[in-house]
Coordinates of C-alpha atoms and ligand atoms in Angstrom, one line a residue:
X1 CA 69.7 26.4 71.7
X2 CA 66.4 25.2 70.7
X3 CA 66.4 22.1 68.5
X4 CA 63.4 23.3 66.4
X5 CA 61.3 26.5 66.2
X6 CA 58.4 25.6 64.1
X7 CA 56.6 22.5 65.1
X8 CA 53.6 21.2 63.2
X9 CA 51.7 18.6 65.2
X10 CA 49.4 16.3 62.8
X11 CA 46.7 14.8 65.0
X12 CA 45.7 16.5 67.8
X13 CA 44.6 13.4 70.3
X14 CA 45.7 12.7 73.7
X15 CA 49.6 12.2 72.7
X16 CA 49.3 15.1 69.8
X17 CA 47.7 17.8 72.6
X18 CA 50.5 16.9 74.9
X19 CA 53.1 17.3 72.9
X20 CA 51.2 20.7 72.0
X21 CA 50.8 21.6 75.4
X22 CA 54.1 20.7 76.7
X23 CA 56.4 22.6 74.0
X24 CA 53.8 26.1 74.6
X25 CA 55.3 25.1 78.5
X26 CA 59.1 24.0 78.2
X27 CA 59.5 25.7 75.0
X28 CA 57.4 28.6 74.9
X29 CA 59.0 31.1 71.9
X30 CA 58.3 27.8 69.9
X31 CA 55.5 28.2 67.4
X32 CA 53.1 25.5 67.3
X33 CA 50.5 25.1 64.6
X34 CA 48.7 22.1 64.5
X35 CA 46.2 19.9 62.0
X36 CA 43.3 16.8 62.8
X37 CA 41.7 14.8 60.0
X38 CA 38.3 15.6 62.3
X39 CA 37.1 19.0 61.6
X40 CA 35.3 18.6 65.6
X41 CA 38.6 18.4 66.7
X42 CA 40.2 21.5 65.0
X43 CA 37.3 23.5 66.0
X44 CA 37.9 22.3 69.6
X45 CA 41.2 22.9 69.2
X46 CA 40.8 26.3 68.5
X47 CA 38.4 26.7 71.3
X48 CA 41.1 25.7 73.9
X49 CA 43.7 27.8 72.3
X50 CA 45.5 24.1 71.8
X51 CA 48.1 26.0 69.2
X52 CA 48.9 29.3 68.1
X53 CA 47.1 28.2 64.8
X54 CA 45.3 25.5 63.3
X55 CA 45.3 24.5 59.8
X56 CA 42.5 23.3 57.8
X57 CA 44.1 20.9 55.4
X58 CA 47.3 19.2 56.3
X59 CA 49.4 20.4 53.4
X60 CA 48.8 24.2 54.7
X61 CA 50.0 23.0 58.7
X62 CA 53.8 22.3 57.7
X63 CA 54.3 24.5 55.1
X64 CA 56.9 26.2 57.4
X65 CA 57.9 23.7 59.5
X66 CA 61.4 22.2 61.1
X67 CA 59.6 19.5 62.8
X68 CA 56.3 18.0 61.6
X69 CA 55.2 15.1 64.2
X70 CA 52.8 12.8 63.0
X71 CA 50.4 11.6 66.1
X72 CA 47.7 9.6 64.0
X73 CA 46.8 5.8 64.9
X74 CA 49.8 3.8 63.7
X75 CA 47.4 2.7 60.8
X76 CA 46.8 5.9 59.5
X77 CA 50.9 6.8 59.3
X78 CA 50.9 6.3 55.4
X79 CA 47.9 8.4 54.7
X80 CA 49.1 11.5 57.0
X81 CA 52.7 11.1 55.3
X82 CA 51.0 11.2 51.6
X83 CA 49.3 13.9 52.9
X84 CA 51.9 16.6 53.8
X85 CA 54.5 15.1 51.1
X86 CA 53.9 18.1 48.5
X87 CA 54.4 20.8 50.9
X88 CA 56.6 19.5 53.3
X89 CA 60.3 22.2 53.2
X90 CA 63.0 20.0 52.2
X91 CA 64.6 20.3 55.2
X92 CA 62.2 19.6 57.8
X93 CA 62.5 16.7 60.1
X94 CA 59.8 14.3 60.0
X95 CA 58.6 12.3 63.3
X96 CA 55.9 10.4 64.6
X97 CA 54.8 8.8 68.0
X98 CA 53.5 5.5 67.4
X99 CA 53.7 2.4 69.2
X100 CA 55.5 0.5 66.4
X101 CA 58.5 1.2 64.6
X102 CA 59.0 -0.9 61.7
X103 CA 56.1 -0.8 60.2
X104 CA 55.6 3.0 60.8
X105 CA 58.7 3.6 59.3
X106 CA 58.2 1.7 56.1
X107 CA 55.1 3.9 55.8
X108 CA 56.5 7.1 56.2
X109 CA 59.4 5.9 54.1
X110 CA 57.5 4.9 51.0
X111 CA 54.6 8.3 51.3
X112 CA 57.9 10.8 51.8
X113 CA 60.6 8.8 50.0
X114 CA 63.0 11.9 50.2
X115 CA 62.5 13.2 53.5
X116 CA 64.6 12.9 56.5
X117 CA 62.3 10.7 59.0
X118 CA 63.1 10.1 62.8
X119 CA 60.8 7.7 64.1
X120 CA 60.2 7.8 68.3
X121 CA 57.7 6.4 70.8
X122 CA 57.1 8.5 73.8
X123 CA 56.4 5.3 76.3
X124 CA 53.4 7.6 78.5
X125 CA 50.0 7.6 78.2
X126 CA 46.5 7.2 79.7
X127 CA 43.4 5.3 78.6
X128 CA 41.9 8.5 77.3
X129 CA 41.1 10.4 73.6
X130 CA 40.9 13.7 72.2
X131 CA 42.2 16.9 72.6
X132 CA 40.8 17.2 76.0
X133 CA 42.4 14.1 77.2
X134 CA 46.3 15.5 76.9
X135 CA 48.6 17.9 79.2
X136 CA 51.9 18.9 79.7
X137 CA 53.5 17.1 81.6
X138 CA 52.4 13.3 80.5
X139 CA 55.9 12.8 79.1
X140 CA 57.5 14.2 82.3
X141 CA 60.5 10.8 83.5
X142 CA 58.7 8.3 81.1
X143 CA 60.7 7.6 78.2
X144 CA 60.5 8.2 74.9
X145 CA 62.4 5.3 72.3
X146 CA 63.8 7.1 69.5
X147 CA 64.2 4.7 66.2
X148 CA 66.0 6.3 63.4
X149 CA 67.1 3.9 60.4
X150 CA 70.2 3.2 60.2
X151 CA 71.3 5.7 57.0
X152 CA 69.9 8.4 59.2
X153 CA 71.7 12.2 59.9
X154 CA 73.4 12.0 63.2
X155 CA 72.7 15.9 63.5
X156 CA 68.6 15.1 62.7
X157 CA 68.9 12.5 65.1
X158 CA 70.3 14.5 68.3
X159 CA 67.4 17.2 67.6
X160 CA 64.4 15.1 67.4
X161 CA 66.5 13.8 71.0
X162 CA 66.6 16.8 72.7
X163 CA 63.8 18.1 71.5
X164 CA 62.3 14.9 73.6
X165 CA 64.2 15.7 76.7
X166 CA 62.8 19.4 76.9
X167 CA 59.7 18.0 77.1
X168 CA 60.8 16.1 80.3
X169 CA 61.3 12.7 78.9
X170 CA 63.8 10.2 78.8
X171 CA 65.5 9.6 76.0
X172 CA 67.0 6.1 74.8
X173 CA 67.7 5.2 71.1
X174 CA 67.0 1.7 69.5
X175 CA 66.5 -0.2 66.4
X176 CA 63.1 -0.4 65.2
X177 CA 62.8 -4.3 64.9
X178 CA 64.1 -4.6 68.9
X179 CA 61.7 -1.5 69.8
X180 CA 58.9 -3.7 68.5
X181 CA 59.8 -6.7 70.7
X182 CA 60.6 -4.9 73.7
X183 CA 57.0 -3.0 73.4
X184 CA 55.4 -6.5 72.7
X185 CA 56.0 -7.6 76.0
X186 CA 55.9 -4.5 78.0
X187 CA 52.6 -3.1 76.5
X188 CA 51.2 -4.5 74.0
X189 CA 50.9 -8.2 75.5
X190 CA 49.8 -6.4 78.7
X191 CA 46.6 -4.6 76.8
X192 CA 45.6 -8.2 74.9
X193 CA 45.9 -10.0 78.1
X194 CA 43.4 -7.0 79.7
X195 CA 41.3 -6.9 76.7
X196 CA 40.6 -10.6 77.4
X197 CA 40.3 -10.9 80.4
X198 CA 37.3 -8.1 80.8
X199 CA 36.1 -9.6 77.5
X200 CA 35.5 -12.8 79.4
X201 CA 34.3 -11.7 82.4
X202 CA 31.7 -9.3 80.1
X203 CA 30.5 -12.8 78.7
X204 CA 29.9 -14.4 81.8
X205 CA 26.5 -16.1 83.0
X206 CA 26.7 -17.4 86.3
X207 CA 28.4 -14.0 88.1
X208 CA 26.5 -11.2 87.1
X209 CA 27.8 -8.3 85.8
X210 CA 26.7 -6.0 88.8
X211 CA 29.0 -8.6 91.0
X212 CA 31.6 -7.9 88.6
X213 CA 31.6 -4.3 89.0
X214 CA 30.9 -4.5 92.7
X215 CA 34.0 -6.5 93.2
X216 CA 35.8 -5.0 91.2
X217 CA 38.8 -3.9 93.5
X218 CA 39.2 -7.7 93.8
X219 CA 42.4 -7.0 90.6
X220 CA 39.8 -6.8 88.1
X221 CA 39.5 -3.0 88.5
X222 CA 43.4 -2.5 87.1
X223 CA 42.7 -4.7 84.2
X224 CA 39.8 -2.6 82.9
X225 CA 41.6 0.4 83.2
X226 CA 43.9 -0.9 80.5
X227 CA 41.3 -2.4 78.6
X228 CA 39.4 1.1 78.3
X229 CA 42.6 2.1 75.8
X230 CA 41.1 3.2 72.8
X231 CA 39.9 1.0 70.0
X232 CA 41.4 1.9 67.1
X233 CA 44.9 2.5 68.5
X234 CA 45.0 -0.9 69.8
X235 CA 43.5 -2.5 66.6
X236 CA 46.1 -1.1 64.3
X237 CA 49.1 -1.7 67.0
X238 CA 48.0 -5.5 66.7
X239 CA 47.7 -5.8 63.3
X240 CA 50.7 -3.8 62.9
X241 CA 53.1 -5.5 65.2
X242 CA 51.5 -8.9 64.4
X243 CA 54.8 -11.4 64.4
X244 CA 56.6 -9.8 67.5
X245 CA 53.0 -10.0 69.5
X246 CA 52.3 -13.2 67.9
X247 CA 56.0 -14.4 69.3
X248 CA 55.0 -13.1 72.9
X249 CA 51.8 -14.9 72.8
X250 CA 52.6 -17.8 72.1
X251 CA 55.3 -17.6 75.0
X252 CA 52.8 -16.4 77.2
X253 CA 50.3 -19.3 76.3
X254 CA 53.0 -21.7 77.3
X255 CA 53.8 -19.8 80.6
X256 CA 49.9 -20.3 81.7
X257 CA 49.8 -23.9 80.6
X258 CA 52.5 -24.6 83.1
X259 CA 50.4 -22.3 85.6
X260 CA 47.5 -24.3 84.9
X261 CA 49.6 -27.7 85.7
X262 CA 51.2 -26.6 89.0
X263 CA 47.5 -25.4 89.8
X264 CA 46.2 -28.9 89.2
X265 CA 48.9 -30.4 90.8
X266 CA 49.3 -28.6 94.2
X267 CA 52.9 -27.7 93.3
X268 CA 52.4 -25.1 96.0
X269 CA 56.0 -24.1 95.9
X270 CA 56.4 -23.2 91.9
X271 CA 53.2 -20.6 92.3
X272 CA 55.2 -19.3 95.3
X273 CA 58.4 -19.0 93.8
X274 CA 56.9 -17.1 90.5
X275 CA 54.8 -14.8 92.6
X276 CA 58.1 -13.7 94.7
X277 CA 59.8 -13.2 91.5
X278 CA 56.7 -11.0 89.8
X279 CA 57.1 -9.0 93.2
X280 CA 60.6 -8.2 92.7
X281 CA 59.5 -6.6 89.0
X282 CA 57.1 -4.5 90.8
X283 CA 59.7 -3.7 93.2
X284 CA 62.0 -2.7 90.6
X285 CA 59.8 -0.4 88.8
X286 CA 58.7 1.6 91.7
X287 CA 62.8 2.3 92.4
X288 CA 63.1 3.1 88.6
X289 CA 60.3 5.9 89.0
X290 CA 57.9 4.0 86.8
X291 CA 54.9 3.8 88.9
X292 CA 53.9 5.2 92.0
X293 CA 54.3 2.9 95.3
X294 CA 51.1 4.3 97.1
X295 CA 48.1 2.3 98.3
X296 CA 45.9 1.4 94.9
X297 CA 49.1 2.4 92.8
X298 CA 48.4 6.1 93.3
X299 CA 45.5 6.2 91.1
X300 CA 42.8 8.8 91.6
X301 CA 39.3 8.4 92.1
X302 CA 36.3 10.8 91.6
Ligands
NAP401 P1 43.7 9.8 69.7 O1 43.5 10.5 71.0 O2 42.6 8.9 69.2 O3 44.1 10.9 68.6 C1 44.4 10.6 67.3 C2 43.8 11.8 66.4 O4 44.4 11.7 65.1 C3 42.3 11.7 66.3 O5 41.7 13.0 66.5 C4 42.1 11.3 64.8 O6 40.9 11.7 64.2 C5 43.3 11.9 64.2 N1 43.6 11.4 62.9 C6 43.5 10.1 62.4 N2 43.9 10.0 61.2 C7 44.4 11.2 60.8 C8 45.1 11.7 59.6 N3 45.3 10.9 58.6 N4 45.5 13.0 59.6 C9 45.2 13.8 60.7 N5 44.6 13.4 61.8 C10 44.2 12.1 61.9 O7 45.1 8.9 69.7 P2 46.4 9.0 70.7 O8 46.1 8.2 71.9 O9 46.8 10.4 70.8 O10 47.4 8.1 69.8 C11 48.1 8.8 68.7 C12 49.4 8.0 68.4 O11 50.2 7.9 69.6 C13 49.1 6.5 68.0 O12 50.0 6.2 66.9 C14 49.5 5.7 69.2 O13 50.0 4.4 68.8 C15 50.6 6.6 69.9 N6 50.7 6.5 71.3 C16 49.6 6.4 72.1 C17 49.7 6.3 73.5 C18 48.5 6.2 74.4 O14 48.6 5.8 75.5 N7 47.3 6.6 73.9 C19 51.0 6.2 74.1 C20 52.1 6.4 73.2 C21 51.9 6.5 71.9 P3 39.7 10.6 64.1 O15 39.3 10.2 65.5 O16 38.7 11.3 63.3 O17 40.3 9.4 63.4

């Protein structure tokens, strides 16, 4: 049996659009109506036929809904909970994607104080926006975290699940606070290591920018593909998941220092011994399905 058979979808971004597109695919009798704060991206919405109907104010999208999913920037959680709280059915499942937990659900928690809220975190995504961006099968083997607090219904919990795996993903449960560590070091550290790293080569005087670009395929070229993630996403993930990312870094910081030392040094034999262990990660996460072991990570180019 399906787990739900009205799904709102509030934001209609990259992740919002996918989940759109992917339940009109796996589960097609499934009624989709969907809602963006950007009246552009409704009307392009309704241009690609992105839901079977799109709502002009927020309130009207979930008016009838089992599931609303919330797929706003993690800073705008609150806002799009306050705005659905008066006509949400008192027994629809609230959800969200964001890429923190805690502070995502203390948000939706305090805008809809008596609704029954399921936090997850569909780990997939690409350095692109807007309804355009998404498609069906971006959740396909990734996983998707799903965070409910602890007082939450079993039952609720084991829909907003399956209603993950039908969309191809994996599905793993966790407690918010350990979500948000876990996430520090997989993704979030990796995009404010990226973001600096193009930030200082961007500031540079004595290579010029051209050589940059030219040489790109040197590493640098990976790095800027994360650091193309979009702005205000990453903003409000930072500022949002400030003491487990602050934690990270300041491991992080630690970890280069001693980098910088054996650099200094000559300890030849400590930068070998990391880099065989950093392989072995890589290793592991092409067996795991994670990434793709062809030549330039299996990326396309046009
Ligand atoms: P996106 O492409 O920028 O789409 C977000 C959409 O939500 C925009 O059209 C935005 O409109 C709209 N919006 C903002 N505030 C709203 C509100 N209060 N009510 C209704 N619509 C609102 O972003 P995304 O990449 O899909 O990310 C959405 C969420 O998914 C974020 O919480 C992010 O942390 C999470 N996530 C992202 C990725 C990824 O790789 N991108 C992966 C996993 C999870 P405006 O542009 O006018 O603000």
């Amino acid at each position: 049996m399906l787990p739900f058979s009205r799904v709102t979808v509030i934001g209609l971004g990259l992740i919002g659009s996918s989940v759109a597109r992917a339940v009109h695919q796996y589960m097609p009798t499934v009624r989709v109506t969907g809602y963006d704060a950007d009246p552009a991206v409704r009307e392009r919405a309704r241009e690609i036929s992105l839901c079977d109907d799109i709502a002009d104010t927020a309130g009207s999208a979930v008016i009838d809904a089992d599931l609303a999913i919330l797929c706003v920037p993690v800073g705008a959680m609150g806002k799009a909970g306050e705005a659905i709280a008066a006509d949400l059915p008192a027994d629809a499942i609230v959800s969200d994607v964001g890429s923190c937990k805690a502070s995502v659900l203390a948000a939706l928690s305090e805008a809809l104080p008596n609704a029954c809220i399921i936090p997850a975190h569909p780990v997939a995504g690409t350095e692109h926006s807007g309804p355009d961006a998404g498609f069906a099968t971006l959740f396909h083997q990734r996983w998707c975290i799903v965070t409910p607090p602890a007082e939450a219904s079993e039952t609720a919990t084991v829909r907003v699940e399956e209603f993950w795996r039908r969309l191809g993903a994996n599905v793993e449960r966790m407690d918010p606070q350990h979500h948000d560590l876990v996430l520090a070091v997989t993704s979030h550290l990796p995009h404010l290591i990226a973001y600096t790293i193009v930030g200082t080569a961007s500031d540079l005087e004595t290579v010029t920018q051209s050589e940059v670009i030219k040489y790109s395929a040197g590493g640098f070229r990976d790095f800027t593909r994360i650091a193309a993630s979009d702005p205000t996403m990453w903003r409000d993930v930072f500022l949002s998941n400030k003491d487990a990312v602050l934690d990270m870094l300041q491991r992080f910081s630690e970890d280069l220092s001693a980098l910088q030392r054996a650099i200094r040094w000559d300890k030849g034999d400590e930068l070998f011994d990391l880099f065989s262990r950093t392989r072995t990660i890589r290793r592991s996460i092409i067996e795991q399905g994670q990434d793709d072991a062809a030549a330039d990570f299996g990326r396309h180019h046009d």
